[in-house]
C-alpha positions as a printed NumPy array, in Angstrom:
array([[ 50.664,  11.953,   5.852],
       [ 54.452,  11.953,   5.896],
       [ 54.308,  11.734,   9.7  ],
       [ 52.262,   8.505,   9.721],
       [ 53.826,   5.021,   9.882],
       [ 51.743,   1.808,   9.722],
       [ 53.517,  -1.375,  10.762],
       [ 52.821,  -4.844,  12.143],
       [ 54.879,  -7.307,  14.159],
       [ 55.448, -10.805,  12.78 ],
       [ 57.139, -13.674,  14.604],
       [ 56.864, -17.35 ,  15.448],
       [ 54.799, -18.243,  18.53 ],
       [ 56.655, -17.472,  21.802],
       [ 59.313, -15.201,  20.31 ],
       [ 58.244, -12.337,  22.572],
       [ 56.298, -10.041,  20.249],
       [ 53.532,  -9.18 ,  22.765],
       [ 56.157,  -8.232,  25.385],
       [ 58.029,  -6.101,  22.868],
       [ 54.751,  -4.402,  21.884],
       [ 54.277,  -3.574,  25.614],
       [ 57.721,  -1.92 ,  25.676],
       [ 56.899,   0.157,  22.567],
       [ 53.691,   1.367,  24.251],
       [ 55.67 ,   2.286,  27.393],
       [ 58.356,   4.144,  25.429],
       [ 55.789,   6.234,  23.527],
       [ 53.8  ,   6.836,  26.763],
       [ 50.619,   5.567,  25.11 ],
       [ 49.594,   3.887,  28.375],
       [ 49.825,   5.351,  31.852],
       [ 51.636,   3.579,  34.697],
       [ 48.263,   2.53 ,  36.111],
       [ 47.118,   0.868,  32.867],
       [ 50.329,  -1.085,  32.368],
       [ 50.189,  -4.876,  32.464],
       [ 51.94 ,  -7.739,  30.698],
       [ 50.546,  -8.69 ,  27.262],
       [ 48.573,  -5.456,  27.248],
       [ 47.178,  -5.925,  23.73 ],
       [ 45.994,  -9.478,  24.446],
       [ 42.655,  -8.526,  25.961],
       [ 41.015, -11.978,  25.95 ],
       [ 41.259, -14.214,  29.044],
       [ 42.106, -17.106,  26.756],
       [ 45.112, -15.262,  25.308],
       [ 46.501, -14.544,  28.759],
       [ 45.946, -18.067,  30.071],
       [ 47.648, -19.744,  27.126],
       [ 50.236, -17.016,  26.538],
       [ 49.379, -16.804,  22.834],
       [ 47.932, -14.037,  20.661],
       [ 44.699, -15.072,  18.928],
       [ 43.47 , -11.727,  17.555],
       [ 45.412,  -8.977,  15.848],
       [ 45.038,  -5.676,  17.724],
       [ 45.464,  -2.174,  16.337],
       [ 46.737,   0.66 ,  18.551],
       [ 47.991,   4.16 ,  17.786],
       [ 51.134,   5.629,  19.353],
       [ 52.548,   9.151,  19.197],
       [ 56.302,   9.68 ,  19.265],
       [ 58.57 ,  12.716,  18.966],
       [ 61.66 ,  12.04 ,  16.874],
       [ 64.246,  14.727,  16.081],
       [ 61.776,  17.404,  17.18 ],
       [ 58.932,  16.189,  14.934],
       [ 55.688,  14.471,  16.004],
       [ 54.978,  11.089,  14.384],
       [ 51.881,   8.862,  14.524],
       [ 52.717,   5.147,  14.619],
       [ 49.898,   2.639,  13.995],
       [ 50.904,  -0.761,  15.343],
       [ 48.981,  -3.934,  14.506],
       [ 50.047,  -6.813,  16.765],
       [ 49.576, -10.199,  15.052],
       [ 49.301, -13.83 ,  16.234],
       [ 52.24 , -16.211,  15.776],
       [ 50.549, -19.622,  15.598],
       [ 50.128, -21.285,  12.19 ],
       [ 46.342, -21.608,  12.765],
       [ 45.914, -17.83 ,  12.878],
       [ 47.898, -16.947,   9.757],
       [ 44.715, -15.462,   8.248],
       [ 44.787, -12.734,  10.926],
       [ 48.387, -12.034,   9.922],
       [ 47.499, -11.731,   6.213],
       [ 44.802,  -9.153,   7.087],
       [ 47.174,  -7.084,   9.195],
       [ 49.844,  -7.153,   6.489],
       [ 47.315,  -5.836,   3.936],
       [ 46.874,  -2.69 ,   6.07 ],
       [ 50.601,  -1.905,   6.605],
       [ 53.691,  -0.57 ,   4.835],
       [ 56.282,  -2.208,   7.064],
       [ 56.842,  -5.069,   9.493],
       [ 59.065,  -5.821,  12.455],
       [ 60.389,  -9.36 ,  12.029],
       [ 61.141, -10.613,  15.538],
       [ 63.449, -13.589,  16.007],
       [ 64.245, -15.144,  19.387],
       [ 68.027, -15.142,  19.958],
       [ 67.77 , -18.48 ,  21.784],
       [ 65.436, -20.35 ,  19.384],
       [ 66.563, -18.837,  16.041],
       [ 64.393, -18.753,  12.903],
       [ 61.405, -21.127,  12.929],
       [ 58.887, -22.313,  10.343],
       [ 56.154, -19.771,  11.057],
       [ 58.65 , -16.873,  10.969],
       [ 59.567, -17.873,   7.416],
       [ 55.985, -18.267,   6.175],
       [ 54.898, -14.914,   7.691],
       [ 57.974, -13.286,   6.213],
       [ 57.033, -14.53 ,   2.72 ],
       [ 53.519, -13.107,   3.243],
       [ 55.058,  -9.723,   4.091],
       [ 57.461,  -9.798,   1.13 ],
       [ 54.614, -10.623,  -1.277],
       [ 52.938,  -7.397,  -0.123],
       [ 56.183,  -5.385,  -0.623],
       [ 56.511,  -4.482,   3.034],
       [ 59.717,  -2.958,   4.412],
       [ 61.157,  -5.528,   6.856],
       [ 63.02 ,  -4.459,  10.012],
       [ 64.769,  -7.49 ,  11.594],
       [ 64.832,  -7.48 ,  15.423],
       [ 66.871,  -9.956,  17.473],
       [ 64.852, -10.36 ,  20.672],
       [ 65.656, -11.913,  24.09 ],
       [ 69.406, -11.259,  23.831],
       [ 69.585, -11.006,  27.639],
       [ 68.852, -14.751,  28.003],
       [ 71.779, -16.914,  29.193],
       [ 71.011, -19.382,  26.366],
       [ 70.975, -16.661,  23.666],
       [ 73.243, -17.149,  20.682],
       [ 73.171, -13.72 ,  18.97 ],
       [ 76.064, -14.174,  16.504],
       [ 74.805, -17.402,  14.986],
       [ 71.16 , -16.253,  14.831],
       [ 72.212, -12.91 ,  13.265],
       [ 73.963, -14.886,  10.5  ],
       [ 70.773, -16.909,   9.961],
       [ 68.74 , -13.684,   9.592],
       [ 71.262, -12.259,   7.111],
       [ 71.034, -15.492,   5.04 ],
       [ 67.222, -15.421,   5.119],
       [ 66.664, -11.724,   4.385],
       [ 69.801, -10.806,   2.481],
       [ 70.151,  -7.716,   4.685],
       [ 73.321,  -6.275,   6.259],
       [ 74.46 ,  -7.356,   9.721],
       [ 74.16 ,  -3.786,  11.024],
       [ 70.469,  -3.633,   9.947],
       [ 69.56 ,  -6.12 ,  12.693],
       [ 68.469,  -4.436,  15.933],
       [ 69.393,  -6.304,  19.139],
       [ 66.604,  -5.958,  21.709],
       [ 65.039,  -7.381,  24.833],
       [ 61.327,  -7.133,  25.578],
       [ 62.002,  -7.877,  29.228],
       [ 64.593,  -5.165,  29.969],
       [ 63.5  ,  -2.652,  27.307],
       [ 66.882,  -2.726,  25.545],
       [ 66.822,  -1.531,  21.922],
       [ 63.295,  -0.049,  22.031],
       [ 64.467,   3.486,  21.105],
       [ 66.454,   2.026,  18.167],
       [ 63.362,   0.134,  16.966],
       [ 61.226,   3.31 ,  17.055],
       [ 63.932,   5.236,  15.16 ],
       [ 64.14 ,   2.44 ,  12.549],
       [ 60.337,   2.428,  12.097],
       [ 60.378,   6.163,  11.346],
       [ 63.462,   6.104,   9.115],
       [ 63.061,   2.825,   7.209],
       [ 59.301,   2.314,   6.804],
       [ 57.861,   4.503,   4.029],
       [ 54.928,   6.809,   4.866],
       [ 51.571,   5.644,   3.445],
       [ 50.818,   6.529,  -0.171],
       [ 47.393,   7.918,  -0.891],
       [ 45.556,  11.076,  -1.883],
       [ 43.268,  12.754,   0.69 ],
       [ 41.449,  14.599,  -2.153],
       [ 40.322,  11.48 ,  -4.024],
       [ 36.978,   9.701,  -3.29 ],
       [ 37.004,   7.722,  -0.042],
       [ 38.533,   4.238,  -0.283],
       [ 39.162,   2.312,   2.972],
       [ 39.965,  -1.348,   3.664],
       [ 38.071,  -3.085,   6.494],
       [ 40.581,  -5.399,   8.162],
       [ 38.756,  -6.234,  11.389],
       [ 35.428,  -5.87 ,  13.174],
       [ 34.17 ,  -6.393,  16.712],
       [ 30.659,  -6.97 ,  18.048],
       [ 29.65 ,  -4.652,  20.872],
       [ 26.276,  -5.61 ,  22.441],
       [ 25.472,  -1.95 ,  23.229],
       [ 26.695,  -0.104,  20.141],
       [ 26.369,  -2.697,  17.376],
       [ 29.265,  -3.594,  15.115],
       [ 32.522,  -1.649,  15.357],
       [ 34.38 ,  -1.684,  12.054],
       [ 38.181,  -1.236,  12.065],
       [ 39.596,   0.122,   8.81 ],
       [ 42.634,   1.639,   7.133],
       [ 41.989,   4.651,   4.859],
       [ 43.827,   4.235,   1.531],
       [ 42.545,   7.378,  -0.275],
       [ 40.232,  10.248,   0.663],
       [ 38.896,  11.193,   4.093],
       [ 36.021,  10.01 ,   6.241],
       [ 34.034,  12.563,   8.271],
       [ 31.704,  12.152,  11.211],
       [ 28.064,  11.998,  10.038],
       [ 29.05 ,  11.249,   6.429],
       [ 26.953,   8.728,   4.48 ],
       [ 29.16 ,   5.773,   3.61 ],
       [ 28.719,   2.638,   1.537],
       [ 30.027,  -0.925,   1.959],
       [ 31.008,  -2.006,  -1.554],
       [ 30.642,  -5.815,  -1.212],
       [ 27.132,  -5.711,   0.25 ],
       [ 26.029,  -2.352,  -1.251],
       [ 24.549,  -1.213,   2.097],
       [ 24.685,   2.454,   3.099],
       [ 24.988,   3.871,   6.628],
       [ 25.8  ,   7.105,   8.425],
       [ 29.14 ,   7.345,  10.224],
       [ 27.702,   8.06 ,  13.704],
       [ 31.118,   7.941,  15.343],
       [ 34.613,   7.68 ,  13.905],
       [ 37.993,   7.908,  15.576],
       [ 41.378,   6.342,  16.183],
       [ 42.346,   3.467,  18.47 ],
       [ 44.524,   4.163,  21.48 ],
       [ 44.083,   1.769,  24.416],
       [ 40.503,   3.04 ,  24.372],
       [ 38.694,   4.563,  21.386],
       [ 39.383,   8.252,  20.74 ],
       [ 36.496,   9.907,  18.813],
       [ 37.562,  12.309,  16.02 ],
       [ 35.773,  14.507,  13.475],
       [ 37.909,  13.337,  10.522],
       [ 40.115,  10.306,   9.754],
       [ 42.14 ,  10.889,   6.594],
       [ 44.24 ,   8.917,   4.112],
       [ 46.972,   6.686,   5.534],
       [ 45.44 ,   6.443,   8.999],
       [ 43.835,   3.521,  10.861],
       [ 40.524,   4.098,  12.647],
       [ 37.211,   2.671,  13.805],
       [ 33.627,   3.342,  12.73 ],
       [ 30.351,   2.865,  14.598],
       [ 27.182,   3.218,  12.57 ],
       [ 24.631,   1.21 ,  14.544],
       [ 24.856,  -1.935,  12.368],
       [ 23.184,  -4.776,  14.238],
       [ 23.248,  -7.551,  11.634],
       [ 26.477,  -9.545,  11.611],
       [ 26.231, -10.557,   7.954],
       [ 26.2  ,  -6.931,   6.75 ],
       [ 29.903,  -6.439,   7.489],
       [ 32.511,  -8.424,   5.587],
       [ 36.165,  -8.246,   6.556],
       [ 38.209,  -7.321,   3.479],
       [ 35.412,  -5.155,   2.096],
       [ 35.994,  -1.581,   0.888],
       [ 34.307,   1.465,   2.456],
       [ 33.506,   4.415,   0.204],
       [ 31.433,   7.593,   0.086],
       [ 27.758,   6.957,  -0.821],
       [ 27.446,  10.115,  -2.967],
       [ 30.85 ,  10.046,  -4.646],
       [ 31.932,   6.375,  -4.631],
       [ 35.353,   5.144,  -5.704],
       [ 35.379,   2.98 ,  -8.827],
       [ 37.747,   0.231,  -7.617],
       [ 37.755,  -1.957,  -4.531],
       [ 40.943,  -2.529,  -2.529],
       [ 42.605,  -5.7  ,  -3.857],
       [ 45.226,  -8.018,  -2.409],
       [ 42.96 ,  -9.522,   0.188],
       [ 42.731, -13.31 ,   0.119],
       [ 39.75 , -15.511,   0.901],
       [ 40.043, -17.854,   3.83 ],
       [ 40.689, -21.543,   3.063],
       [ 39.389, -23.728,   5.908],
       [ 41.54 , -26.809,   6.495],
       [ 39.566, -28.768,   9.078],
       [ 35.817, -29.384,   9.215],
       [ 33.789, -30.402,  12.247],
       [ 30.156, -30.308,  13.295],
       [ 29.178, -28.052,  16.203],
       [ 25.823, -28.857,  17.812],
       [ 23.991, -27.322,  20.771],
       [ 23.611, -29.71 ,  23.728],
       [ 19.909, -28.797,  23.817],
       [ 18.26 , -28.617,  20.374],
       [ 16.153, -25.638,  21.502],
       [ 19.334, -23.509,  21.609],
       [ 19.9  , -23.844,  17.835],
       [ 18.904, -20.241,  16.964],
       [ 20.892, -18.886,  19.876],
       [ 23.94 , -20.832,  18.656],
       [ 23.483, -19.346,  15.165],
       [ 23.487, -15.803,  16.599],
       [ 26.552, -16.545,  18.724],
       [ 28.421, -17.964,  15.709],
       [ 27.577, -14.908,  13.59 ],
       [ 28.877, -12.55 ,  16.28 ],
       [ 32.006, -14.649,  16.677],
       [ 32.548, -14.658,  12.911],
       [ 32.716, -10.85 ,  12.986],
       [ 35.591, -11.017,  15.383],
       [ 37.217, -14.007,  13.688],
       [ 36.684, -13.847,   9.93 ],
       [ 38.436, -17.182,   9.35 ],
       [ 35.495, -19.123,  10.852],
       [ 33.23 , -20.544,   8.123],
       [ 29.961, -22.32 ,   8.9  ],
       [ 26.819, -23.729,   7.274],
       [ 23.729, -25.398,   8.76 ],
       [ 23.506, -29.217,   8.805],
       [ 21.608, -31.886,  10.697],
       [ 22.586, -35.223,  12.197],
       [ 20.412, -38.178,  13.152],
       [ 22.216, -38.516,  16.481],
       [ 22.578, -34.85 ,  17.451],
       [ 19.758, -32.934,  15.761],
       [ 20.355, -29.522,  14.143],
       [ 23.756, -27.862,  14.195],
       [ 26.476, -26.38 ,  11.992],
       [ 29.249, -27.688,   9.805],
       [ 32.189, -25.418,  10.573],
       [ 35.469, -24.87 ,   8.762],
       [ 38.556, -24.053,  10.841],
       [ 42.158, -23.268,   9.982],
       [ 43.474, -25.98 ,  12.305],
       [ 42.927, -27.9  ,  15.522],
       [ 44.012, -25.067,  17.834],
       [ 41.618, -22.73 ,  16.02 ],
       [ 38.799, -25.241,  16.581],
       [ 39.635, -25.543,  20.286],
       [ 39.709, -21.744,  20.703],
       [ 36.338, -21.283,  18.936],
       [ 34.761, -23.89 ,  21.223],
       [ 36.222, -22.146,  24.298],
       [ 35.08 , -18.724,  23.12 ],
       [ 31.521, -19.933,  22.468],
       [ 31.444, -21.243,  26.018],
       [ 32.977, -18.164,  27.682],
       [ 31.702, -15.243,  25.669],
       [ 28.236, -16.527,  24.733],
       [ 27.574, -19.115,  27.427],
       [ 26.919, -21.827,  24.809],
       [ 27.874, -25.394,  25.698],
       [ 28.351, -27.291,  22.454],
       [ 29.121, -30.808,  21.225],
       [ 31.871, -31.046,  18.605],
       [ 32.026, -34.022,  16.263],
       [ 35.154, -35.72 ,  14.929],
       [ 37.043, -33.211,  12.741],
       [ 37.773, -34.153,   9.147],
       [ 38.844, -32.493,   5.898],
       [ 37.081, -31.934,   2.584],
       [ 37.328, -34.719,  -0.042],
       [ 36.277, -35.117,  -3.677],
       [ 34.412, -38.306,  -4.558],
       [ 33.928, -39.533,  -8.155],
       [ 31.109, -41.956,  -8.972],
       [ 31.117, -44.633, -11.722],
       [ 27.945, -43.102, -13.182],
       [ 29.424, -39.598, -13.63 ],
       [ 33.251, -39.879, -13.487],
       [ 33.748, -36.261, -14.687],
       [ 31.807, -34.429, -11.99 ],
       [ 33.147, -34.737,  -8.418],
       [ 30.992, -34.673,  -5.293],
       [ 32.404, -32.506,  -2.498],
       [ 32.442, -34.552,   0.727],
       [ 32.683, -32.411,   3.877],
       [ 30.874, -34.933,   6.032],
       [ 31.626, -38.689,   5.989],
       [ 27.903, -39.459,   5.587],
       [ 27.98 , -37.689,   2.158],
       [ 30.299, -40.359,   0.718],
       [ 28.484, -42.517,  -1.886],
       [ 28.124, -46.298,  -1.373],
       [ 31.323, -48.309,  -2.124],
       [ 29.554, -50.076,  -5.03 ],
       [ 28.823, -46.736,  -6.778],
       [ 32.206, -45.177,  -6.034],
       [ 34.92 , -44.838,  -8.7  ],
       [ 37.674, -43.163,  -6.62 ],
       [ 38.228, -40.525,  -3.926],
       [ 40.717, -37.64 ,  -3.919],
       [ 42.029, -36.078,  -0.748],
       [ 43.837, -32.766,  -0.139],
       [ 47.623, -32.887,   0.21 ],
       [ 49.878, -30.335,   1.856],
       [ 53.534, -29.43 ,   1.678],
       [ 54.82 , -29.58 ,   5.251],
       [ 57.949, -27.712,   6.32 ],
       [ 59.493, -28.874,   9.584],
       [ 62.553, -27.206,  11.098],
       [ 64.186, -29.219,  13.881],
       [ 67.486, -29.967,  15.591],
       [ 69.714, -32.51 ,  13.839],
       [ 69.366, -34.976,  16.781],
       [ 65.621, -35.448,  16.171],
       [ 65.623, -35.978,  12.39 ],
       [ 65.074, -39.761,  12.741],
       [ 62.104, -39.356,  15.119],
       [ 60.454, -36.687,  12.962],
       [ 60.913, -38.758,   9.792],
       [ 59.386, -41.892,  11.293],
       [ 56.397, -39.848,  12.56 ],
       [ 55.837, -38.35 ,   9.085],
       [ 56.162, -41.719,   7.349],
       [ 53.651, -43.21 ,   9.806],
       [ 51.31 , -40.383,   8.76 ],
       [ 51.689, -41.385,   5.066],
       [ 54.149, -38.568,   4.343],
       [ 56.665, -38.626,   1.465],
       [ 59.939, -36.82 ,   2.09 ],
       [ 60.757, -34.418,  -0.762],
       [ 63.723, -32.474,   0.579],
       [ 66.145, -32.253,   3.478],
       [ 68.379, -29.199,   3.96 ],
       [ 70.885, -28.478,   6.692],
       [ 70.393, -24.783,   7.517],
       [ 73.326, -24.978,   9.97 ],
       [ 75.217, -27.977,  11.375],
       [ 72.594, -28.149,  14.148],
       [ 69.327, -27.266,  12.382],
       [ 67.622, -29.172,   9.575],
       [ 64.694, -28.237,   7.359],
       [ 62.607, -31.222,   6.191],
       [ 59.958, -31.015,   3.472],
       [ 57.19 , -33.606,   3.178],
       [ 54.141, -34.098,   0.982],
       [ 51.44 , -35.551,   3.178],
       [ 47.641, -35.862,   3.378],
       [ 45.988, -33.024,   5.288],
       [ 43.718, -35.532,   7.047],
       [ 46.729, -37.048,   8.817],
       [ 47.79 , -33.802,  10.479],
       [ 44.257, -32.936,  11.603],
       [ 44.244, -35.126,  14.686],
       [ 47.283, -35.247,  16.901],
       [ 50.171, -34.564,  14.532],
       [ 51.269, -31.253,  16.047],
       [ 51.24 , -32.581,  19.625],
       [ 53.176, -35.697,  18.671],
       [ 55.706, -33.689,  16.655],
       [ 56.409, -31.585,  19.758],
       [ 56.779, -34.792,  21.828],
       [ 59.21 , -36.611,  19.516],
       [ 61.359, -33.48 ,  19.131],
       [ 61.215, -32.479,  22.836],
       [ 59.535, -29.239,  21.785],
       [ 62.276, -28.233,  19.329],
       [ 60.478, -28.754,  16.029],
       [ 58.492, -26.004,  14.346],
       [ 55.91 , -26.776,  11.71 ],
       [ 54.207, -24.93 ,   8.874],
       [ 52.192, -26.117,   5.877],
       [ 50.629, -24.96 ,   2.629],
       [ 48.091, -26.818,   0.419],
       [ 49.349, -28.344,  -2.861],
       [ 46.141, -29.797,  -4.353],
       [ 44.202, -33.084,  -4.48 ],
       [ 45.537, -36.618,  -5.03 ],
       [ 43.784, -39.964,  -5.482],
       [ 43.725, -42.119,  -2.381],
       [ 42.258, -45.408,  -1.129],
       [ 39.755, -44.159,   1.436],
       [ 36.93 , -45.951,   3.19 ],
       [ 34.179, -44.782,   5.498],
       [ 34.425, -46.22 ,   8.976],
       [ 31.045, -46.315,  10.742],
       [ 30.481, -46.839,  14.437],
       [ 27.35 , -48.755,  15.445],
       [ 25.981, -48.646,  18.977],
       [ 23.354, -51.249,  19.751],
       [ 23.096, -51.906,  15.985],
       [ 22.364, -48.238,  15.159],
       [ 24.974, -46.237,  13.199],
       [ 26.026, -43.014,  14.954],
       [ 26.674, -40.585,  12.097],
       [ 28.558, -38.137,  14.325],
       [ 31.286, -40.74 ,  14.955],
       [ 31.818, -41.738,  11.299],
       [ 35.199, -40.954,   9.771],
       [ 36.892, -41.274,   6.377],
       [ 40.104, -43.226,   6.82 ],
       [ 42.818, -44.697,   4.608],
       [ 42.161, -48.381,   3.938],
       [ 45.466, -49.526,   5.504],
       [ 44.712, -47.859,   8.863],
       [ 41.006, -48.72 ,   9.028],
       [ 41.281, -51.943,  11.06 ],
       [ 43.644, -50.404,  13.592],
       [ 41.616, -47.257,  14.112],
       [ 38.315, -49.168,  14.237],
       [ 39.695, -51.426,  16.985],
       [ 41.002, -48.457,  18.996],
       [ 37.715, -46.567,  18.628],
       [ 35.701, -49.516,  19.943],
       [ 38.051, -49.954,  22.922],
       [ 37.925, -46.241,  23.74 ],
       [ 34.128, -46.075,  23.514],
       [ 33.811, -49.127,  25.736],
       [ 35.586, -47.195,  28.521],
       [ 33.482, -44.083,  28.062],
       [ 29.921, -45.255,  27.468],
       [ 28.074, -45.727,  30.78 ],
       [ 26.646, -49.192,  31.484],
       [ 22.905, -49.686,  30.981],
       [ 20.491, -52.379,  32.101],
       [ 21.229, -54.265,  28.882],
       [ 24.301, -55.303,  26.857],
       [ 25.467, -52.633,  24.387],
       [ 27.454, -53.931,  21.415],
       [ 29.905, -51.373,  19.971],
       [ 30.884, -52.221,  16.406],
       [ 33.165, -50.61 ,  13.821],
       [ 32.107, -51.373,  10.255],
       [ 33.157, -50.604,   6.688],
       [ 30.025, -50.772,   4.555],
       [ 28.282, -53.947,   5.803],
       [ 31.463, -55.657,   7.033],
       [ 32.026, -55.409,  10.796],
       [ 35.76 , -55.204,  11.513],
       [ 35.785, -54.863,  15.299],
       [ 33.464, -55.328,  18.247],
       [ 33.414, -54.642,  21.983],
       [ 30.508, -55.101,  24.404],
       [ 29.548, -52.899,  27.328],
       [ 28.204, -55.452,  29.8  ],
       [ 24.781, -54.956,  31.4  ],
       [ 24.267, -53.975,  34.982],
       [ 22.789, -57.104,  36.533],
       [ 20.265, -57.432,  39.255],
       [ 20.391, -60.709,  41.122],
       [ 16.811, -61.905,  40.556],
       [ 17.437, -65.328,  42.111],
       [ 18.497, -63.864,  45.475],
       [ 15.044, -64.516,  46.924],
       [ 15.178, -68.274,  46.185],
       [ 16.642, -70.117,  49.149],
       [ 17.607, -73.477,  47.707],
       [ 14.551, -74.996,  46.044],
       [ 14.092, -76.351,  42.565],
       [ 16.493, -75.313,  39.762],
       [ 13.559, -74.841,  37.327],
       [ 12.239, -72.057,  39.589],
       [ 15.55 , -70.18 ,  39.209],
       [ 15.667, -70.856,  35.484],
       [ 12.14 , -69.468,  35.061],
       [ 13.17 , -66.215,  36.787],
       [ 16.343, -65.908,  34.678],
       [ 14.384, -66.516,  31.435],
       [ 11.918, -63.815,  32.466],
       [ 14.804, -61.412,  33.115],
       [ 16.394, -62.275,  29.764],
       [ 13.147, -61.409,  27.891],
       [ 12.919, -58.093,  29.75 ],
       [ 16.506, -57.229,  28.818],
       [ 15.847, -58.135,  25.173],
       [ 12.791, -55.866,  25.072],
       [ 14.737, -53.108,  26.835],
       [ 17.497, -53.392,  24.27 ],
       [ 15.006, -52.88 ,  21.434],
       [ 13.502, -49.776,  23.001],
       [ 16.444, -48.399,  24.961],
       [ 18.605, -45.732,  23.389],
       [ 22.231, -45.204,  24.338],
       [ 23.288, -41.807,  25.671],
       [ 26.706, -40.828,  24.292],
       [ 28.719, -38.539,  26.587],
       [ 30.548, -35.511,  25.081],
       [ 33.933, -37.054,  26.021],
       [ 33.254, -39.906,  23.603],
       [ 33.193, -37.514,  20.621],
       [ 36.461, -35.877,  21.71 ],
       [ 38.198, -39.114,  22.746],
       [ 38.273, -40.306,  19.163],
       [ 40.864, -37.566,  18.552],
       [ 43.191, -38.88 ,  21.235],
       [ 43.36 , -42.514,  20.15 ],
       [ 47.126, -42.738,  20.626],
       [ 47.133, -41.624,  24.279]])
């Protein structure tokens, strides 16, 4: 065990951790020349296209240091705030972390929040200053920032470059010397933490685990402690670029298990594996439950595909444990699911993955957050409102509470004014402002989570020319003046377009929604009124004009009453059509509501 090191890489998005992971794999000769490619551990098309890591990936490297063989288990983690749950799972399986900071961009919000996660788990931190070969790099100043943040010595920081491979040998030496070997007893009963799982259509569910105590043997009968199910370990092994089957995986090591499990709900990430005959008495602790931040409905385009969508979601949930969903139905869209996501990017990625990996085209409703509503009848017991249609009538309502977050924004001093006015527009209250250096400022705001759901992140990047970084943590519920804004098409409310909005913004948003829908809804043979209403009060209206057929074209001159008779007949037909006709809403209309400010 003293030759094993388990570590992860944490960094802000775009600080070069995937490239540095590639260099580590090259230096330890884990991959052959033929297998080499950029972002090697990012094996999803989506990750390569967007240049971001979505999934954490485990890979084992072997390295000879001072004449001794070492096994290094690397877990590469995502950098975006929406995937921080992946990071927390990786950290739970490690003893150390490489903290990578870009020498040109310095420390950013996500770096700090991931660092706190690592420190809470008592990980050994190795600071790495990456991209020092860039012309815009500022190594001295950024090194001082790292020293202030970590309280380490200047000589502890390793200068490196993922592009040129500079500093890779020093990083490997530091991993072996500074990160402690795993603690654990191979002779105790088996105790292993499941930190990831993948669905393989041919072999069932592949479970990825880290053994804390004991050993796991091929063919052994094992038990999942959370569900109580027992299986045989048909195949176990370690993870290189491909799986390497082994007879035994012992304490301190990271491996995979295939036992022919077909049902997605039988494997829970964060569960503990143990021996069925001689089980361990305590489960592995320190693993947090996921807290979804944004809720949206996902519906199949064709209602017949409902069961297929359920299966796809379950398989996706295996691979992405932060996705939470429950069945719901909508009058406009039929049967579907209410899903909880960690943020807007997470929601976008899930939608893309459903389309690419499972061939499911889905309709997504307007995202919203979870509220607590208190009625006059029972002011003590709150009603949880995940869907705007669950909100009680205004006459029965006492008050509504909405979730607030503490937002941390780090930006350049030039953009402080722009960032402040954006946050105040989003109902934010500034709580603190700290100058980290003469150039960089940290701003703290308390603001409603609902306000950052839509377009906050995109607009923050725009007003700061891409220089602001953003991170948030929930701070509880606060009372707020909220109303339900309904959209009526042809007099019928469309529940999928309803939204809970602060009273002061309701008129503005209602007006914009009507204007946007007017552009997107195709014209019919009859007039379609689009109305935004709060309760029974209509606050805005637009009309999609009817397509007209010139019925009087066949009258050459002649009596006016003849023309009037034809027009009256047409008017009656249109009125009847309007009563029977239903309005098709295109998918863009549901998504356009998110981009009201464009």
